[in-house]
Coordinates of C-alpha atoms in Angstrom, one line a residue:
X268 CA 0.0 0.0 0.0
X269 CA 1.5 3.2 0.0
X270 CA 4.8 2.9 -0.7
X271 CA 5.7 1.3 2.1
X272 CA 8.1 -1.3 0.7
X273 CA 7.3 0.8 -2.1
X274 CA 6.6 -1.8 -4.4
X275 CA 4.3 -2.8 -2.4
X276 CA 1.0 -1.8 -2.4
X277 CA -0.2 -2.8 -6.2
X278 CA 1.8 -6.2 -5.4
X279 CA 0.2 -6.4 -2.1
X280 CA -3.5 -6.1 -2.7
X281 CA -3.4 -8.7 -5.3
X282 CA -1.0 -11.0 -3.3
X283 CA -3.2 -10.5 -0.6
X284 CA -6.0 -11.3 -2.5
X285 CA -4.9 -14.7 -3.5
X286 CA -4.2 -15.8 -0.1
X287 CA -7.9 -14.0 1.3
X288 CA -9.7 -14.6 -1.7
X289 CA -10.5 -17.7 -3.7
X290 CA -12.0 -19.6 -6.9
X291 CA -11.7 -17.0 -10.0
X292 CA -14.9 -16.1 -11.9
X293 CA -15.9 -18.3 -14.9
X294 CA -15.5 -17.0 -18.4
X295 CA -17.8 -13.9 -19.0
X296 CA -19.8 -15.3 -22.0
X297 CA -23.7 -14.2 -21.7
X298 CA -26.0 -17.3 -21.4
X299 CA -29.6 -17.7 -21.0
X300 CA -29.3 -19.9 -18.2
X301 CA -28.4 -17.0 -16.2
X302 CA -31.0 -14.1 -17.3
X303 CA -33.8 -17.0 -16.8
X304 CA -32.7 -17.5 -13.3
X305 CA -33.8 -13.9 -12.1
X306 CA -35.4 -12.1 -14.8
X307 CA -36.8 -9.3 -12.6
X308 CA -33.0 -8.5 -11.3
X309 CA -32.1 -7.8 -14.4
X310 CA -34.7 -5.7 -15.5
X311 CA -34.5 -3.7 -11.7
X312 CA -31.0 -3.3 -12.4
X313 CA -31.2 -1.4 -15.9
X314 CA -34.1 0.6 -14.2
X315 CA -31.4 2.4 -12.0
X316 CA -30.2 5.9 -13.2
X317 CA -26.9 5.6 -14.7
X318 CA -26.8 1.9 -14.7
X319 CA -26.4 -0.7 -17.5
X320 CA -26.2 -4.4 -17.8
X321 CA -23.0 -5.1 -20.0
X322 CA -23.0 -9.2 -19.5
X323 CA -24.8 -11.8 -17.7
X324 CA -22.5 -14.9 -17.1
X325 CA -23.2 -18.0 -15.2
X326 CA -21.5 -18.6 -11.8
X327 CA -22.3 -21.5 -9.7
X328 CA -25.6 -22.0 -10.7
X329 CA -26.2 -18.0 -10.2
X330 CA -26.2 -14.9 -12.5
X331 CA -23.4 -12.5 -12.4
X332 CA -23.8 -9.3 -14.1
X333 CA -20.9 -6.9 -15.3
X334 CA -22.3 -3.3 -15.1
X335 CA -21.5 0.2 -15.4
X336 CA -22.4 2.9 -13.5
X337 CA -22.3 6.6 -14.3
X338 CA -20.5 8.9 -11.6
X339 CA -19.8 12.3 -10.9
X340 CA -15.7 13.4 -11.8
X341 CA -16.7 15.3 -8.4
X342 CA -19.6 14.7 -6.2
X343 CA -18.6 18.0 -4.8
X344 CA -19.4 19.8 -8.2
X345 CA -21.6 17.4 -10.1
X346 CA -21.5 19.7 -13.0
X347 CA -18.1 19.1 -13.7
X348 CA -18.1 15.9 -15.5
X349 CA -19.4 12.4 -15.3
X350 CA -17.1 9.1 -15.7
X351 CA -18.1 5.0 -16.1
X352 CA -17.5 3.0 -13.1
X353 CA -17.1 -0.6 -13.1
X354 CA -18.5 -3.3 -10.8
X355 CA -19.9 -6.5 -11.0
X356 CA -23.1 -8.4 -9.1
X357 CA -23.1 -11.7 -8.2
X358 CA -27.4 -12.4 -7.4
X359 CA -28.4 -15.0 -5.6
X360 CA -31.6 -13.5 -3.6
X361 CA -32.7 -10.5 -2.0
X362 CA -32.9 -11.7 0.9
X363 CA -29.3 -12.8 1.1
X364 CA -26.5 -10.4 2.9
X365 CA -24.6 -8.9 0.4
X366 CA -20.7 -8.3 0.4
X367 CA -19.4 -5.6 -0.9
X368 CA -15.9 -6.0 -2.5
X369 CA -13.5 -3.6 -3.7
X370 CA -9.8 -4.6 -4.1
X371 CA -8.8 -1.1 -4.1
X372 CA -7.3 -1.2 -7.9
X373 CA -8.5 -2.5 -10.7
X374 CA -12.1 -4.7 -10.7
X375 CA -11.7 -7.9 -9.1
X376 CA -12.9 -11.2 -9.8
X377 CA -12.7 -13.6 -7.5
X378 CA -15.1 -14.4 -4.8
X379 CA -14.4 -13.3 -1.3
X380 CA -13.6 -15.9 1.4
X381 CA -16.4 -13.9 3.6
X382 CA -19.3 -14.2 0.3
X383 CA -18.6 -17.9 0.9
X384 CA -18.4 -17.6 4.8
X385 CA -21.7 -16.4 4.6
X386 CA -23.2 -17.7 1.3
X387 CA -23.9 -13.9 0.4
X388 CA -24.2 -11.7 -3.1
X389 CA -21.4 -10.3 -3.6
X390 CA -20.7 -6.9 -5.4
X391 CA -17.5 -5.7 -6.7
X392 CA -16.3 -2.4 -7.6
X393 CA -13.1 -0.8 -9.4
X394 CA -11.4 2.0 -7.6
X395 CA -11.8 5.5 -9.5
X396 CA -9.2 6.5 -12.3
X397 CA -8.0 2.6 -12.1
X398 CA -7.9 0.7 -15.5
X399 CA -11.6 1.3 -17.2
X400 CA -12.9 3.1 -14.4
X401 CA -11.8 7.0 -15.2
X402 CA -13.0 10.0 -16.9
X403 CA -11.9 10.4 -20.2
X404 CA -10.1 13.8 -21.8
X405 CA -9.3 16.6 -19.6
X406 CA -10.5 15.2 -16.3
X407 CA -9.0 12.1 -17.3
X408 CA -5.6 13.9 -16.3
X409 CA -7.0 15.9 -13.2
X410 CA -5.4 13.4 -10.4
X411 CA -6.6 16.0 -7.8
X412 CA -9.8 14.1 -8.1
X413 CA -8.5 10.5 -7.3
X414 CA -9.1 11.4 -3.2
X415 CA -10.7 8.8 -0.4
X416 CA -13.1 11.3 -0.4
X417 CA -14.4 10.8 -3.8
X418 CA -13.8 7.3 -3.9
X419 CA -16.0 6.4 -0.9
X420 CA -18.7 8.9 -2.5
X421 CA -18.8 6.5 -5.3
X422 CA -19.1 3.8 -3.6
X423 CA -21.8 5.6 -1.3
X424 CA -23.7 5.7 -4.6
X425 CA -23.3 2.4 -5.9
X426 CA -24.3 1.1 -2.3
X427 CA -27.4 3.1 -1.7
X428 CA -28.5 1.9 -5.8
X429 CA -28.3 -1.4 -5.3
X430 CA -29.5 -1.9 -1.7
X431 CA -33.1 -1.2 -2.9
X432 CA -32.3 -4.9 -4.5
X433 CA -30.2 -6.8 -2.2
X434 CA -32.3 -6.6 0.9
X435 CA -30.4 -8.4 3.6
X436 CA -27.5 -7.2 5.8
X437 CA -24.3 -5.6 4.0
X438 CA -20.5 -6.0 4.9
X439 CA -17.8 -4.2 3.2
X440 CA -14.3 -6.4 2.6
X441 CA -11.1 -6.0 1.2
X442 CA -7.1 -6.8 1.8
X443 CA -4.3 -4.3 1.5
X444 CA -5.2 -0.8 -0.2
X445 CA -8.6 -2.8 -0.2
X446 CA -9.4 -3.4 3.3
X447 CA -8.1 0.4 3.3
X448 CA -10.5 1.6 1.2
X449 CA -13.5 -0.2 2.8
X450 CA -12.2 1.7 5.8
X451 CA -13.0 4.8 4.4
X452 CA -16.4 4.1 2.6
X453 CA -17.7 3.1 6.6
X454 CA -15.7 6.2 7.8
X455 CA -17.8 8.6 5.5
X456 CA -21.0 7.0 5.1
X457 CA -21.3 4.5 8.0
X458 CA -25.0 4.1 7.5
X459 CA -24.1 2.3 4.1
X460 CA -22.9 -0.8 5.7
X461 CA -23.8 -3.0 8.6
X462 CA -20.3 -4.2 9.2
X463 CA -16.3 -4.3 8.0
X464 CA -13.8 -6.7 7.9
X465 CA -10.5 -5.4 6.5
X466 CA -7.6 -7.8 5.7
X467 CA -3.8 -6.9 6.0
X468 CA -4.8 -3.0 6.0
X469 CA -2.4 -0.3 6.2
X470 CA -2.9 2.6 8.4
X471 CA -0.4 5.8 8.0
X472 CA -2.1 8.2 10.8
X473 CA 1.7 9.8 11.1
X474 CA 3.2 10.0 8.0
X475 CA 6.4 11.3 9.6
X476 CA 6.5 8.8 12.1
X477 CA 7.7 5.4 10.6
X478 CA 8.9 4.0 13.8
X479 CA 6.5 1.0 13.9
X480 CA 8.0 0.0 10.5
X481 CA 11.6 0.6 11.7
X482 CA 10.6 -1.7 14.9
X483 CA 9.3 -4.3 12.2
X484 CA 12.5 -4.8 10.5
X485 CA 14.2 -5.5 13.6
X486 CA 12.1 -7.8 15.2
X487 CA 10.7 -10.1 12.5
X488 CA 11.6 -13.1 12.0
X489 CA 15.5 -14.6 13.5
X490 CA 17.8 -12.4 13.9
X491 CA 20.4 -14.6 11.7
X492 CA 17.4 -14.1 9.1
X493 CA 17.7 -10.5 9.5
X494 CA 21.3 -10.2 9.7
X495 CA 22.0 -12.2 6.8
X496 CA 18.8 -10.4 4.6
X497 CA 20.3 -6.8 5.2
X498 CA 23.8 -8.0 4.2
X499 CA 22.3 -9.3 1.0
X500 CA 20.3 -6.2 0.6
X501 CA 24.0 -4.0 1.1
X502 CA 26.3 -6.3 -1.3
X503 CA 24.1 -5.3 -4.0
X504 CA 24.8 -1.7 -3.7
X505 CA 28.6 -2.5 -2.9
X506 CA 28.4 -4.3 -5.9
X507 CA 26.7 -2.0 -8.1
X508 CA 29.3 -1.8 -10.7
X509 CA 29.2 -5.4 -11.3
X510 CA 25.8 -5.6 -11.2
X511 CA 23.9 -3.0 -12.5
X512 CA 25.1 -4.2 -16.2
X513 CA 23.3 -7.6 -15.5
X514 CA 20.0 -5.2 -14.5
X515 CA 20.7 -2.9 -17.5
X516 CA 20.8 -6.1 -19.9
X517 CA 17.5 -7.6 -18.2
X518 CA 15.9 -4.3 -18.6
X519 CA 16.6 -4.3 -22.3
X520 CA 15.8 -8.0 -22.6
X521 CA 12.0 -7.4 -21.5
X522 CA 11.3 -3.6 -23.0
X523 CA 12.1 -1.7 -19.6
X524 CA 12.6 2.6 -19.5
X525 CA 12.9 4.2 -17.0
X526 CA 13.0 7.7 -18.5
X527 CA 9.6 8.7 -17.3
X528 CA 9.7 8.6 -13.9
X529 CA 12.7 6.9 -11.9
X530 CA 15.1 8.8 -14.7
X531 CA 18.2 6.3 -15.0
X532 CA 19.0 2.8 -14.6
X533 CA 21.1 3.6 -11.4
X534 CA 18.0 5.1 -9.7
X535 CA 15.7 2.3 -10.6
X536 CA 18.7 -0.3 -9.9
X537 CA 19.1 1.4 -6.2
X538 CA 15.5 1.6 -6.0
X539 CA 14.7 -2.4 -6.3
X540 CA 17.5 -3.2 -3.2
X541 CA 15.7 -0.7 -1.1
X542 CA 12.6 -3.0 -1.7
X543 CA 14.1 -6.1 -1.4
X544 CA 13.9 -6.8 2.1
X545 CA 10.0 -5.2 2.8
X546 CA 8.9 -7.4 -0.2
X547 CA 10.7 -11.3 1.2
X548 CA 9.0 -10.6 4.3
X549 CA 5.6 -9.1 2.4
X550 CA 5.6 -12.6 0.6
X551 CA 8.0 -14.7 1.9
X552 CA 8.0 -16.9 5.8
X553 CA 10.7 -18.0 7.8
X554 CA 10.6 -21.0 6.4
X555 CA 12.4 -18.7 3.2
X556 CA 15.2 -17.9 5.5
X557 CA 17.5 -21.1 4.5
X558 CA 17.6 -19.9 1.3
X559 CA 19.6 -16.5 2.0
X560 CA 22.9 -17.1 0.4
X561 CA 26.0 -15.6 2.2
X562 CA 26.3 -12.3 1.1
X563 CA 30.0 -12.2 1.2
X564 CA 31.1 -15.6 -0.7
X565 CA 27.9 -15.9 -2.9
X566 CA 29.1 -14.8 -6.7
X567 CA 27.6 -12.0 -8.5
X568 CA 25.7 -14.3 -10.5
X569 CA 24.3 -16.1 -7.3
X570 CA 24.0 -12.5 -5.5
X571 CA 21.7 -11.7 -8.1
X572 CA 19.7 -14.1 -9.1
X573 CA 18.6 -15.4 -5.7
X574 CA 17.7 -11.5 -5.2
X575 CA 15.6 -11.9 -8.4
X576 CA 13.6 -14.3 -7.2
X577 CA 13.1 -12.6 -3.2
X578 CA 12.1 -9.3 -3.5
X579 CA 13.9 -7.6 -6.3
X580 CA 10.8 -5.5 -7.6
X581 CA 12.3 -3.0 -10.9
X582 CA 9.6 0.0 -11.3
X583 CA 9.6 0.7 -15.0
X584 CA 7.8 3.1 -17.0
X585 CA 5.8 0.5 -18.6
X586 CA 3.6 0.0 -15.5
X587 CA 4.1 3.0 -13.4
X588 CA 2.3 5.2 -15.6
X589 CA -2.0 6.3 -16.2
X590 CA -2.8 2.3 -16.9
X591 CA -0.8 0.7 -15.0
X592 CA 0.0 1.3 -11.0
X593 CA 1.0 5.1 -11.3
X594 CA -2.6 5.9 -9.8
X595 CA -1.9 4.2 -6.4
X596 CA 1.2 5.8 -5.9
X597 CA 0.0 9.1 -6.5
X598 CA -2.9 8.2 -3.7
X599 CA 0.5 7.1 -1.4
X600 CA 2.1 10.7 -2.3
X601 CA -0.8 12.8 -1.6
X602 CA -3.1 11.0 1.1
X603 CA -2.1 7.5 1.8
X604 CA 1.8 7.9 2.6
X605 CA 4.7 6.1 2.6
X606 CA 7.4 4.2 4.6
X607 CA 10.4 6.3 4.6
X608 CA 12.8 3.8 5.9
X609 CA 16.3 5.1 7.0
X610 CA 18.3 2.3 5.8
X611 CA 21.0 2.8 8.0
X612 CA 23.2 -0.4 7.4
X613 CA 23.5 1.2 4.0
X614 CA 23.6 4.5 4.3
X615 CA 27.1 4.6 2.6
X616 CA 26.8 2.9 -0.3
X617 CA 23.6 4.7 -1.5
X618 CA 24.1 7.4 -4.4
X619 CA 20.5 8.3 -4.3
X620 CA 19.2 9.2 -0.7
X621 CA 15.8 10.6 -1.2
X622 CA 14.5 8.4 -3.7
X623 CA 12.8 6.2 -1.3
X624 CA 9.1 7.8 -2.2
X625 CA 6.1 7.6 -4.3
X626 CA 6.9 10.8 -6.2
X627 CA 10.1 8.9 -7.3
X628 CA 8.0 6.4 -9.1
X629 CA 5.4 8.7 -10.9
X630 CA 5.4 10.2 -13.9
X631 CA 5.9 14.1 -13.6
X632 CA 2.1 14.8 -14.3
X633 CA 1.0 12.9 -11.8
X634 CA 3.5 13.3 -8.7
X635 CA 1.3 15.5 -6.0
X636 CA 1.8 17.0 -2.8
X637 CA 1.0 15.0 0.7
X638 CA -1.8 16.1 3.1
X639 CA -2.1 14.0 6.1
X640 CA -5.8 15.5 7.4
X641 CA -7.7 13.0 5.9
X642 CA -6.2 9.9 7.0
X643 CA -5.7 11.1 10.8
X644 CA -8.8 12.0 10.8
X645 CA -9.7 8.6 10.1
X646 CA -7.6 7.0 12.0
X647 CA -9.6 8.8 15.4
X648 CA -13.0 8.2 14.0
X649 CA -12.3 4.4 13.8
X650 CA -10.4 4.5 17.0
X651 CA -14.1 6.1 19.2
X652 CA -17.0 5.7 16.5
X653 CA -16.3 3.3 14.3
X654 CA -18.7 -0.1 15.4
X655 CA -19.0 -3.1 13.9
X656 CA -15.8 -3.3 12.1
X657 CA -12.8 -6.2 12.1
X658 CA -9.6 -6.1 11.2
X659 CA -6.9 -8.9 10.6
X660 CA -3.3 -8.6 10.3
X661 CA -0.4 -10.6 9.6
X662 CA 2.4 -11.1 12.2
X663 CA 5.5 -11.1 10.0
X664 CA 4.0 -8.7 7.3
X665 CA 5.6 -5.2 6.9
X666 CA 2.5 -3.9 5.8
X667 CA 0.5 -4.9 9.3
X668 CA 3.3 -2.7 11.2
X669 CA 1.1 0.4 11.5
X670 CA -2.5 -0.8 12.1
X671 CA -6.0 0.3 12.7
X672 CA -7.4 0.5 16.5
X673 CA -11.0 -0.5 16.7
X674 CA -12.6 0.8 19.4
X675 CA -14.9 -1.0 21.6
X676 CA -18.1 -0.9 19.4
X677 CA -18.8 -4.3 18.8
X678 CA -15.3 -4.2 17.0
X679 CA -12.0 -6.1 16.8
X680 CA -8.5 -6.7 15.9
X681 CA -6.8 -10.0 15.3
X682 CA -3.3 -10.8 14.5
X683 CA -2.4 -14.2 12.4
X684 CA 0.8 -16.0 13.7
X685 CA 3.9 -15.8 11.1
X686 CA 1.8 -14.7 8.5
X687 CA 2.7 -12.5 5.7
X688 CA 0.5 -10.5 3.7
X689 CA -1.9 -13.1 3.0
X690 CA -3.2 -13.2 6.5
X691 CA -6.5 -15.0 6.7
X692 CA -9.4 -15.8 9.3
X693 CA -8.9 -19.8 8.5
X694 CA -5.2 -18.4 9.8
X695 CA -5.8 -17.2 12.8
X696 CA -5.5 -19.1 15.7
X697 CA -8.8 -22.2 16.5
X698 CA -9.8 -19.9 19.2
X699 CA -9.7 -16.3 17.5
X700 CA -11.0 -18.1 14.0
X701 CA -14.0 -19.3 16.1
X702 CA -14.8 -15.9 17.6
X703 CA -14.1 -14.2 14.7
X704 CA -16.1 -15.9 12.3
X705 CA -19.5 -16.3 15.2
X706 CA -19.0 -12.3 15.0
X707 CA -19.4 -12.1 11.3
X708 CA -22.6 -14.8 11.3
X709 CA -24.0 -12.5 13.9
X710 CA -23.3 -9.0 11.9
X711 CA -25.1 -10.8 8.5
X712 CA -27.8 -12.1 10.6
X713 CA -27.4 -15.5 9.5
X714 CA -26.9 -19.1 11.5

């Protein structure tokens, strides 16, 4: 998420969806089957302002419908300009809860572990200005609109439409810049939901304070693990001159620049070993820690391709840019914010100190300016108001450092032992898992 570990967050919130979320959507092709089993949902659904029916697809026995929905650029100023959005419904009755989904990127499509937990609907929505999912022309390249704010308005809209369908209880879900996101919606319109639970969510109320992150990386795991992961991490800056030819040659080998926003293979090079330990432990257990060759008698060939394999993320142009990721890391730089990691077992053999940041990543027209107001303030309402809301973290993920606080509203934390990014309930401990998931039955009203 943010760019803590700064490759992170795109990586994370699908990574994290893997391990939270299962069984990918069948093949959209439109089949009769699937109108004939509810005919009137259909019909309700293209009766909504703004909505249409793209495809109906079969799923389990149940329709799913691809739609689009028309929102305001700016639900402050809904003058200004109207864009697509992009979600999906998976019908099975009215009378079901529903689970709203958003992966906090692009439109997912895989069913939640909680739809199946509770044998719900389940809708699923893209974020704003990701993939399909933004205006076109002008406001197409007005980032100032890609806010919290605006994305929970949307989502506010596409809620309040569709619950005049989907009758029963409704509970927002998500991992990573997901779970994040579903934060916000129940922060700014906590009458739309009945509950929250957020995987693996980030939570940067202090932007300038990155100590829980520093405390991470020197606790987790062994510390042989640790030692021997940094001094991988620094012989691949000591060895730069040997190496960065090998990352030049791979960069031509698959089409990589780097002119448009990291500047120069050095940058991006230096940029990939700051990364490399935030992503081992973002994907990786303990059980990786065997495989850490000595730093000091490993070859440069062995150096680098084990870091290849752990962590070694390269942020080209290619995917950093309007399509690709560029749009979370402009959220990090302006609103969501960033580890800024100090690196201090290699502070001499970097060339490039303040690269570790979002901005760093972004194309010029989209880099921004960071405001913290909106995330702190978040951060206390979910702390006193917030009620009904669940959050589950990962013990050995970096991204878990700096977590939400429920407060005592019917609400609650839980922490998964040695788990990375892809914390689960079914990996919580028997005790917590049994709690957890009664809690959920009893917020979807259902046995």
């Amino acid at each position: 998420m943010r760019n803590k570990g700064i490759s992170a967050l795109f990586c994370a919130g699908f990574m994290a969806g893997a391990a939270v979320l299962g069984g990918a959507v069948p093949a959209a092709a439109q089949t009769a089957g699937s109108q004939a089993a509810a005919p009137d949902i259909r019909e309700r659904l293209e009766k909504i302002p703004g909505m249409k029916v793209v495809s109906v697809a079969d799923r389990e026995g149940y329709p799913l419908y691809t739609l689009t929905y028309v929102q305001p650029v700016d639900h402050g100023n809904p003058r200004a300009g109207t864009f697509t959005q992009r979600a999906t419904l998976w019908h099975k009755a009215t009378d079901k809860p529903t689970v709203l989904y958003t992966g906090g990127y692009t439109l997912a499509s895989n069913t939640t572990a909680l739809t199946k937990l509770i044998d719900a609907n389940q809708v699923s929505v893209e974020h704003r200005y990701f993939e399909q999912s933004r205006p076109s022309g002008q406001a197409g390249s007005d980032w100032s609109k890609l806010t919290v704010e605006q994305e929970a308005a949307d989502e506010h809209r596409l809620t309040r439409a569709l619950r005049g369908i989907e009758k029963g209880k409704w509970l927002g879900t998500g991992a990573s810049k997901g779970g994040m996101t579903a934060t916000y919606h129940e922060r700014f319109y906590p009458d739309d939901l009945d509950a929250v639970v957020a995987f693996v969510a980030p939570n940067d109320a202090n932007n300038k304070d990155d100590s829980g992150y520093e405390r991470f990386f020197r606790t987790v795991g062994t510390a042989e693990c640790r030692k021997a992961l940094n001094a991988v991490q620094r012989e691949m800056l000591v060895r730069r001159e040997a190496l960065l030819p090998k990352f030049e040659a791979d960069a031509k080998a698959n089409g990589e620049t780097f002119e448009e926003t990291l500047g120069t293979t050095d940058r991006a090079y230096e940029f990939a070993v700051l990364d490399q330990v935030w992503n081992f432990w973002q994907s990786g257990t303990v059980d990786n820690c065997p495989t850490v060759p000595d730093a000091e008698k490993a070859s440069d060939d062995e150096l680098y391709d084990w870091s290849k394999k752990h962590g070694f993320s390269v942020y080209q142009d290619e995917s950093l840019g309007t399509n690709g990721t560029g749009p979370y890391y402009r959220q990090a730089a302006t609103q969501l914010g960033w580890a800024d990691l100090k690196f201090k077992h290699l502070k001499d053999v970097r060339h490039h100190p303040d690269i570790y940041q979002p901005n760093s990543v972004l194309p010029e027209a989209m880099r921004g300016s960071y405001n913290n107001r909106t995330i702190a303030d978040v951060d206390r309402w979910v702390k006193t108001r917030g009620q009904r809301m669940m959050f589950i973290y990962g013990e050995n993920d970096p991204w878990s450092a700096e977590k939400f606080t429920p407060s005592h509203r019917d609400s609650y934390r839980y922490e998964a032992p040695g788990s990375n990014h892809g914390a689960s309930i079914a990996k919580l401990p028997a005790a917590d898992q049994t709690e957890a998931i009664a809690t959920i039955k009893r917020w979807a009203d259902v046995k």
